[in-house]
Amino acid sequence: QVQLVESGGGLVQAGGSLRLSCAASGIPGRIGAMAWYRQVPEKARELVAQIEIGGSSNYSNSVKGRFTISRDNAKKSVYLEMNSLTPDDTAVYYCSMKNDWSGARYWGEGTQVTVSS
C-alpha cells in the first residue's frame, strides 16, 4: 500500500519559516519527480515546487527565492524549506511523487500551513 506522509505544517507569523517533510512507502520501482502543491478553498491545486531525480528543480514565481525543495532518494523523502512566509502562503500543502517507470502519481493527505499577519 502506497503512503505519503507529510509533516511540518502549522501556524506561523508572517516573516517566519517552516520546513515540510514527506516520506513515502510502498511506491514500486524508482521514484521520479517529487513535488509540493498547495490548495486553498475554491481554488485549483497549484504546483509550488518540483525536483527531478537528478536534483534539478523549478518553482512557481510566487515562491521563487523564498522556498527551497530538496530530496533524499535513499529515504524516499522530499522536503520544502519555506522562508519569509506571508499570509498568501496559507494553504493545505500536498506532496506528490511520480513512479519513474509507470508515470503513476501518488499524493499525500496534505498538511495545513497557516501564516498570520
Short mmCIF file of N, CA and C in Angstrom, two decimals:
data_model
loop_
_atom_site.label_atom_id
_atom_site.label_comp_id
_atom_site.label_asym_id
_atom_site.label_seq_id
_atom_site.Cartn_x
_atom_site.Cartn_y
_atom_site.Cartn_z
N GLN A 1 0.84 -1.20 0.00
CA GLN A 1 0.00 0.00 0.00
C GLN A 1 0.88 1.25 0.00
N VAL A 2 0.58 2.15 -0.93
CA VAL A 2 1.37 3.37 -1.04
C VAL A 2 0.92 4.38 0.00
N GLN A 3 1.89 4.96 0.67
CA GLN A 3 1.60 6.01 1.63
C GLN A 3 2.62 7.13 1.48
N LEU A 4 2.12 8.37 1.45
CA LEU A 4 2.96 9.54 1.52
C LEU A 4 2.51 10.30 2.76
N VAL A 5 3.42 10.48 3.70
CA VAL A 5 3.06 11.09 4.97
C VAL A 5 3.80 12.42 5.11
N GLU A 6 3.01 13.49 5.15
CA GLU A 6 3.58 14.83 5.31
C GLU A 6 3.64 15.22 6.77
N SER A 7 4.58 16.09 7.09
CA SER A 7 4.67 16.64 8.44
C SER A 7 5.31 18.02 8.35
N GLY A 8 5.17 18.78 9.43
CA GLY A 8 5.84 20.06 9.50
C GLY A 8 4.96 21.28 9.33
N GLY A 9 3.70 21.06 8.99
CA GLY A 9 2.81 22.20 8.84
C GLY A 9 2.47 22.80 10.20
N GLY A 10 1.77 23.94 10.17
CA GLY A 10 1.39 24.57 11.42
C GLY A 10 1.09 26.04 11.24
N LEU A 11 1.05 26.73 12.35
CA LEU A 11 0.76 28.16 12.38
C LEU A 11 2.05 28.93 12.61
N VAL A 12 2.28 29.94 11.79
CA VAL A 12 3.49 30.75 11.92
C VAL A 12 3.14 32.19 11.61
N GLN A 13 3.88 33.11 12.19
CA GLN A 13 3.66 34.53 11.90
C GLN A 13 4.31 34.91 10.57
N ALA A 14 3.79 35.95 9.98
CA ALA A 14 4.38 36.44 8.74
C ALA A 14 5.85 36.75 8.95
N GLY A 15 6.65 36.36 7.97
CA GLY A 15 8.09 36.52 8.07
C GLY A 15 8.80 35.31 8.63
N GLY A 16 8.04 34.38 9.15
CA GLY A 16 8.62 33.20 9.75
C GLY A 16 8.93 32.11 8.74
N SER A 17 9.33 30.97 9.27
CA SER A 17 9.76 29.85 8.43
C SER A 17 9.13 28.54 8.90
N LEU A 18 8.98 27.63 7.97
CA LEU A 18 8.55 26.28 8.27
C LEU A 18 9.28 25.33 7.33
N ARG A 19 9.42 24.09 7.77
CA ARG A 19 10.02 23.06 6.92
C ARG A 19 9.05 21.89 6.86
N LEU A 20 8.61 21.61 5.66
CA LEU A 20 7.72 20.47 5.44
C LEU A 20 8.53 19.25 5.03
N SER A 21 8.08 18.10 5.48
CA SER A 21 8.71 16.84 5.11
C SER A 21 7.64 15.89 4.59
N CYS A 22 8.05 15.00 3.71
CA CYS A 22 7.14 13.99 3.19
C CYS A 22 7.94 12.73 2.95
N ALA A 23 7.49 11.64 3.55
CA ALA A 23 8.16 10.36 3.40
C ALA A 23 7.22 9.36 2.74
N ALA A 24 7.74 8.64 1.77
CA ALA A 24 6.93 7.68 1.02
C ALA A 24 7.26 6.26 1.42
N SER A 25 6.26 5.42 1.32
CA SER A 25 6.47 3.98 1.49
C SER A 25 5.55 3.26 0.52
N GLY A 26 5.99 2.11 0.06
CA GLY A 26 5.15 1.27 -0.78
C GLY A 26 5.10 1.63 -2.25
N ILE A 27 5.85 2.66 -2.66
CA ILE A 27 5.85 3.00 -4.09
C ILE A 27 6.76 2.02 -4.81
N PRO A 28 6.21 1.32 -5.80
CA PRO A 28 7.04 0.33 -6.51
C PRO A 28 8.04 1.01 -7.44
N GLY A 29 9.20 0.41 -7.59
CA GLY A 29 10.18 0.92 -8.54
C GLY A 29 10.84 2.20 -8.06
N ARG A 30 11.38 2.92 -9.05
CA ARG A 30 12.12 4.13 -8.75
C ARG A 30 11.19 5.33 -8.74
N ILE A 31 11.41 6.23 -7.80
CA ILE A 31 10.61 7.44 -7.74
C ILE A 31 11.26 8.50 -8.61
N GLY A 32 10.50 9.07 -9.51
CA GLY A 32 11.00 10.13 -10.37
C GLY A 32 10.79 11.48 -9.72
N ALA A 33 10.01 12.31 -10.38
CA ALA A 33 9.81 13.66 -9.88
C ALA A 33 9.07 13.65 -8.54
N MET A 34 9.51 14.54 -7.66
CA MET A 34 8.82 14.79 -6.39
C MET A 34 8.42 16.25 -6.38
N ALA A 35 7.30 16.53 -5.76
CA ALA A 35 6.79 17.90 -5.84
C ALA A 35 5.96 18.25 -4.62
N TRP A 36 5.80 19.55 -4.45
CA TRP A 36 4.87 20.09 -3.47
C TRP A 36 3.85 20.95 -4.20
N TYR A 37 2.60 20.72 -3.87
CA TYR A 37 1.48 21.52 -4.37
C TYR A 37 0.80 22.17 -3.17
N ARG A 38 -0.03 23.15 -3.46
CA ARG A 38 -0.84 23.74 -2.39
C ARG A 38 -2.22 24.10 -2.94
N GLN A 39 -3.15 24.16 -2.02
CA GLN A 39 -4.53 24.44 -2.42
C GLN A 39 -5.23 25.23 -1.32
N VAL A 40 -5.97 26.24 -1.75
CA VAL A 40 -6.84 26.98 -0.85
C VAL A 40 -8.28 26.71 -1.28
N PRO A 41 -9.22 26.91 -0.38
CA PRO A 41 -10.63 26.60 -0.71
C PRO A 41 -11.09 27.29 -1.98
N GLU A 42 -11.80 26.54 -2.79
CA GLU A 42 -12.44 27.04 -4.02
C GLU A 42 -11.42 27.43 -5.09
N LYS A 43 -10.20 26.99 -4.95
CA LYS A 43 -9.21 27.24 -6.00
C LYS A 43 -8.55 25.93 -6.38
N ALA A 44 -8.02 25.88 -7.59
CA ALA A 44 -7.36 24.68 -8.06
C ALA A 44 -6.03 24.48 -7.33
N ARG A 45 -5.65 23.23 -7.22
CA ARG A 45 -4.35 22.92 -6.62
C ARG A 45 -3.25 23.46 -7.55
N GLU A 46 -2.25 24.10 -6.96
CA GLU A 46 -1.20 24.69 -7.78
C GLU A 46 0.16 24.10 -7.40
N LEU A 47 1.00 23.98 -8.41
CA LEU A 47 2.35 23.49 -8.18
C LEU A 47 3.18 24.57 -7.50
N VAL A 48 3.83 24.20 -6.42
CA VAL A 48 4.70 25.12 -5.70
C VAL A 48 6.15 24.91 -6.13
N ALA A 49 6.59 23.66 -6.10
CA ALA A 49 7.98 23.36 -6.46
C ALA A 49 8.07 21.90 -6.85
N GLN A 50 9.01 21.61 -7.74
CA GLN A 50 9.22 20.24 -8.18
C GLN A 50 10.72 19.99 -8.29
N ILE A 51 11.11 18.76 -7.97
CA ILE A 51 12.51 18.40 -8.09
C ILE A 51 12.61 17.05 -8.79
N GLU A 52 13.48 16.99 -9.80
CA GLU A 52 13.65 15.78 -10.57
C GLU A 52 14.63 14.85 -9.87
N ILE A 53 14.71 13.62 -10.36
CA ILE A 53 15.55 12.62 -9.71
C ILE A 53 17.01 13.03 -9.70
N GLY A 54 17.43 13.82 -10.68
CA GLY A 54 18.81 14.27 -10.74
C GLY A 54 19.08 15.50 -9.90
N GLY A 55 18.03 16.09 -9.35
CA GLY A 55 18.20 17.25 -8.48
C GLY A 55 17.80 18.58 -9.07
N SER A 56 17.52 18.63 -10.37
CA SER A 56 17.09 19.91 -10.93
C SER A 56 15.70 20.25 -10.41
N SER A 57 15.45 21.53 -10.21
CA SER A 57 14.20 21.94 -9.58
C SER A 57 13.61 23.15 -10.28
N ASN A 58 12.33 23.33 -10.06
CA ASN A 58 11.68 24.54 -10.55
C ASN A 58 10.62 24.97 -9.54
N TYR A 59 10.31 26.26 -9.56
CA TYR A 59 9.44 26.85 -8.56
C TYR A 59 8.40 27.73 -9.23
N SER A 60 7.26 27.89 -8.55
CA SER A 60 6.31 28.87 -9.02
C SER A 60 6.89 30.26 -8.75
N ASN A 61 6.46 31.22 -9.55
CA ASN A 61 7.00 32.56 -9.39
C ASN A 61 6.72 33.14 -8.00
N SER A 62 5.61 32.73 -7.42
CA SER A 62 5.20 33.30 -6.14
C SER A 62 6.10 32.88 -4.97
N VAL A 63 6.85 31.80 -5.13
CA VAL A 63 7.69 31.32 -4.03
C VAL A 63 9.18 31.35 -4.35
N LYS A 64 9.50 31.66 -5.59
CA LYS A 64 10.90 31.65 -6.01
C LYS A 64 11.71 32.59 -5.14
N GLY A 65 12.83 32.09 -4.65
CA GLY A 65 13.70 32.89 -3.79
C GLY A 65 13.37 32.77 -2.32
N ARG A 66 12.21 32.21 -2.00
CA ARG A 66 11.82 32.07 -0.58
C ARG A 66 11.75 30.60 -0.16
N PHE A 67 11.36 29.74 -1.08
CA PHE A 67 11.20 28.32 -0.78
C PHE A 67 12.32 27.52 -1.44
N THR A 68 12.70 26.42 -0.80
CA THR A 68 13.71 25.53 -1.36
C THR A 68 13.23 24.09 -1.22
N ILE A 69 13.19 23.39 -2.33
CA ILE A 69 12.81 21.99 -2.33
C ILE A 69 14.07 21.13 -2.37
N SER A 70 14.04 20.03 -1.66
CA SER A 70 15.16 19.08 -1.69
C SER A 70 14.61 17.67 -1.53
N ARG A 71 15.47 16.70 -1.81
CA ARG A 71 15.02 15.31 -1.72
C ARG A 71 16.14 14.43 -1.22
N ASP A 72 15.73 13.33 -0.63
CA ASP A 72 16.66 12.29 -0.20
C ASP A 72 16.17 10.99 -0.82
N ASN A 73 16.82 10.57 -1.88
CA ASN A 73 16.35 9.40 -2.60
C ASN A 73 16.40 8.13 -1.76
N ALA A 74 17.43 8.01 -0.95
CA ALA A 74 17.57 6.82 -0.11
C ALA A 74 16.42 6.72 0.90
N LYS A 75 15.96 7.87 1.37
CA LYS A 75 14.87 7.87 2.35
C LYS A 75 13.51 8.03 1.68
N LYS A 76 13.49 8.13 0.34
CA LYS A 76 12.24 8.34 -0.38
C LYS A 76 11.47 9.51 0.22
N SER A 77 12.16 10.60 0.39
CA SER A 77 11.59 11.76 1.07
C SER A 77 11.84 13.03 0.27
N VAL A 78 10.93 13.95 0.46
CA VAL A 78 11.06 15.28 -0.14
C VAL A 78 10.77 16.31 0.94
N TYR A 79 11.44 17.45 0.82
CA TYR A 79 11.34 18.49 1.83
C TYR A 79 11.05 19.83 1.16
N LEU A 80 10.44 20.73 1.93
CA LEU A 80 10.21 22.08 1.44
C LEU A 80 10.54 23.04 2.56
N GLU A 81 11.62 23.77 2.39
CA GLU A 81 12.01 24.81 3.33
C GLU A 81 11.34 26.10 2.88
N MET A 82 10.53 26.67 3.78
CA MET A 82 9.76 27.86 3.43
C MET A 82 10.18 29.01 4.33
N ASN A 83 10.67 30.06 3.73
CA ASN A 83 11.13 31.24 4.47
C ASN A 83 10.33 32.47 4.05
N SER A 84 10.42 33.50 4.87
CA SER A 84 9.74 34.78 4.59
C SER A 84 8.27 34.55 4.24
N LEU A 85 7.62 33.76 5.04
CA LEU A 85 6.23 33.40 4.76
C LEU A 85 5.31 34.60 4.88
N THR A 86 4.30 34.63 4.04
CA THR A 86 3.29 35.67 4.06
C THR A 86 1.92 35.02 4.18
N PRO A 87 0.90 35.79 4.56
CA PRO A 87 -0.45 35.21 4.65
C PRO A 87 -0.91 34.57 3.33
N ASP A 88 -0.40 35.05 2.20
CA ASP A 88 -0.77 34.44 0.92
C ASP A 88 -0.25 33.01 0.76
N ASP A 89 0.66 32.61 1.61
CA ASP A 89 1.17 31.23 1.56
C ASP A 89 0.27 30.27 2.34
N THR A 90 -0.74 30.79 3.01
CA THR A 90 -1.66 29.94 3.76
C THR A 90 -2.40 29.00 2.81
N ALA A 91 -2.33 27.71 3.08
CA ALA A 91 -2.94 26.71 2.20
C ALA A 91 -2.72 25.33 2.82
N VAL A 92 -3.37 24.35 2.23
CA VAL A 92 -3.02 22.96 2.51
C VAL A 92 -1.94 22.56 1.51
N TYR A 93 -0.85 22.04 2.00
CA TYR A 93 0.28 21.67 1.17
C TYR A 93 0.28 20.14 1.00
N TYR A 94 0.41 19.71 -0.24
CA TYR A 94 0.40 18.29 -0.58
C TYR A 94 1.74 17.91 -1.21
N CYS A 95 2.28 16.79 -0.80
CA CYS A 95 3.43 16.28 -1.53
C CYS A 95 2.94 15.28 -2.56
N SER A 96 3.71 15.15 -3.60
CA SER A 96 3.37 14.26 -4.70
C SER A 96 4.64 13.61 -5.23
N MET A 97 4.54 12.34 -5.56
CA MET A 97 5.68 11.63 -6.13
C MET A 97 5.21 10.81 -7.32
N LYS A 98 6.12 10.68 -8.27
CA LYS A 98 5.77 10.01 -9.51
C LYS A 98 6.67 8.79 -9.70
N ASN A 99 6.06 7.66 -10.03
CA ASN A 99 6.83 6.47 -10.37
C ASN A 99 7.55 6.73 -11.68
N ASP A 100 8.87 6.53 -11.67
CA ASP A 100 9.70 6.89 -12.82
C ASP A 100 9.43 6.01 -14.02
N TRP A 101 8.88 4.83 -13.81
CA TRP A 101 8.67 3.90 -14.92
C TRP A 101 7.24 3.95 -15.44
N SER A 102 6.27 3.90 -14.54
CA SER A 102 4.87 3.85 -14.98
C SER A 102 4.26 5.23 -15.16
N GLY A 103 4.87 6.24 -14.51
CA GLY A 103 4.30 7.57 -14.55
C GLY A 103 3.16 7.77 -13.56
N ALA A 104 2.82 6.74 -12.81
CA ALA A 104 1.74 6.88 -11.83
C ALA A 104 2.12 7.93 -10.79
N ARG A 105 1.15 8.76 -10.44
CA ARG A 105 1.40 9.83 -9.46
C ARG A 105 0.69 9.50 -8.17
N TYR A 106 1.38 9.74 -7.08
CA TYR A 106 0.84 9.47 -5.76
C TYR A 106 0.80 10.77 -4.96
N TRP A 107 -0.19 10.85 -4.06
CA TRP A 107 -0.40 12.07 -3.27
C TRP A 107 -0.43 11.77 -1.78
N GLY A 108 0.03 12.76 -1.02
CA GLY A 108 -0.15 12.70 0.42
C GLY A 108 -1.51 13.25 0.80
N GLU A 109 -1.80 13.20 2.09
CA GLU A 109 -3.10 13.67 2.58
C GLU A 109 -3.15 15.17 2.76
N GLY A 110 -2.00 15.80 2.80
CA GLY A 110 -1.95 17.25 2.95
C GLY A 110 -1.65 17.68 4.38
N THR A 111 -0.99 18.82 4.50
CA THR A 111 -0.70 19.40 5.80
C THR A 111 -1.01 20.90 5.74
N GLN A 112 -1.69 21.38 6.76
CA GLN A 112 -2.14 22.77 6.76
C GLN A 112 -0.99 23.70 7.17
N VAL A 113 -0.81 24.74 6.40
CA VAL A 113 0.12 25.82 6.74
C VAL A 113 -0.70 27.10 6.85
N THR A 114 -0.62 27.74 7.99
CA THR A 114 -1.35 28.98 8.21
C THR A 114 -0.36 30.06 8.63
N VAL A 115 -0.37 31.16 7.90
CA VAL A 115 0.53 32.27 8.18
C VAL A 115 -0.31 33.45 8.65
N SER A 116 -0.08 33.89 9.87
CA SER A 116 -0.84 35.01 10.42
C SER A 116 -0.12 36.32 10.15
N SER A 117 -0.93 37.37 10.00
CA SER A 117 -0.34 38.69 9.70
C SER A 117 -0.01 39.45 10.96
#
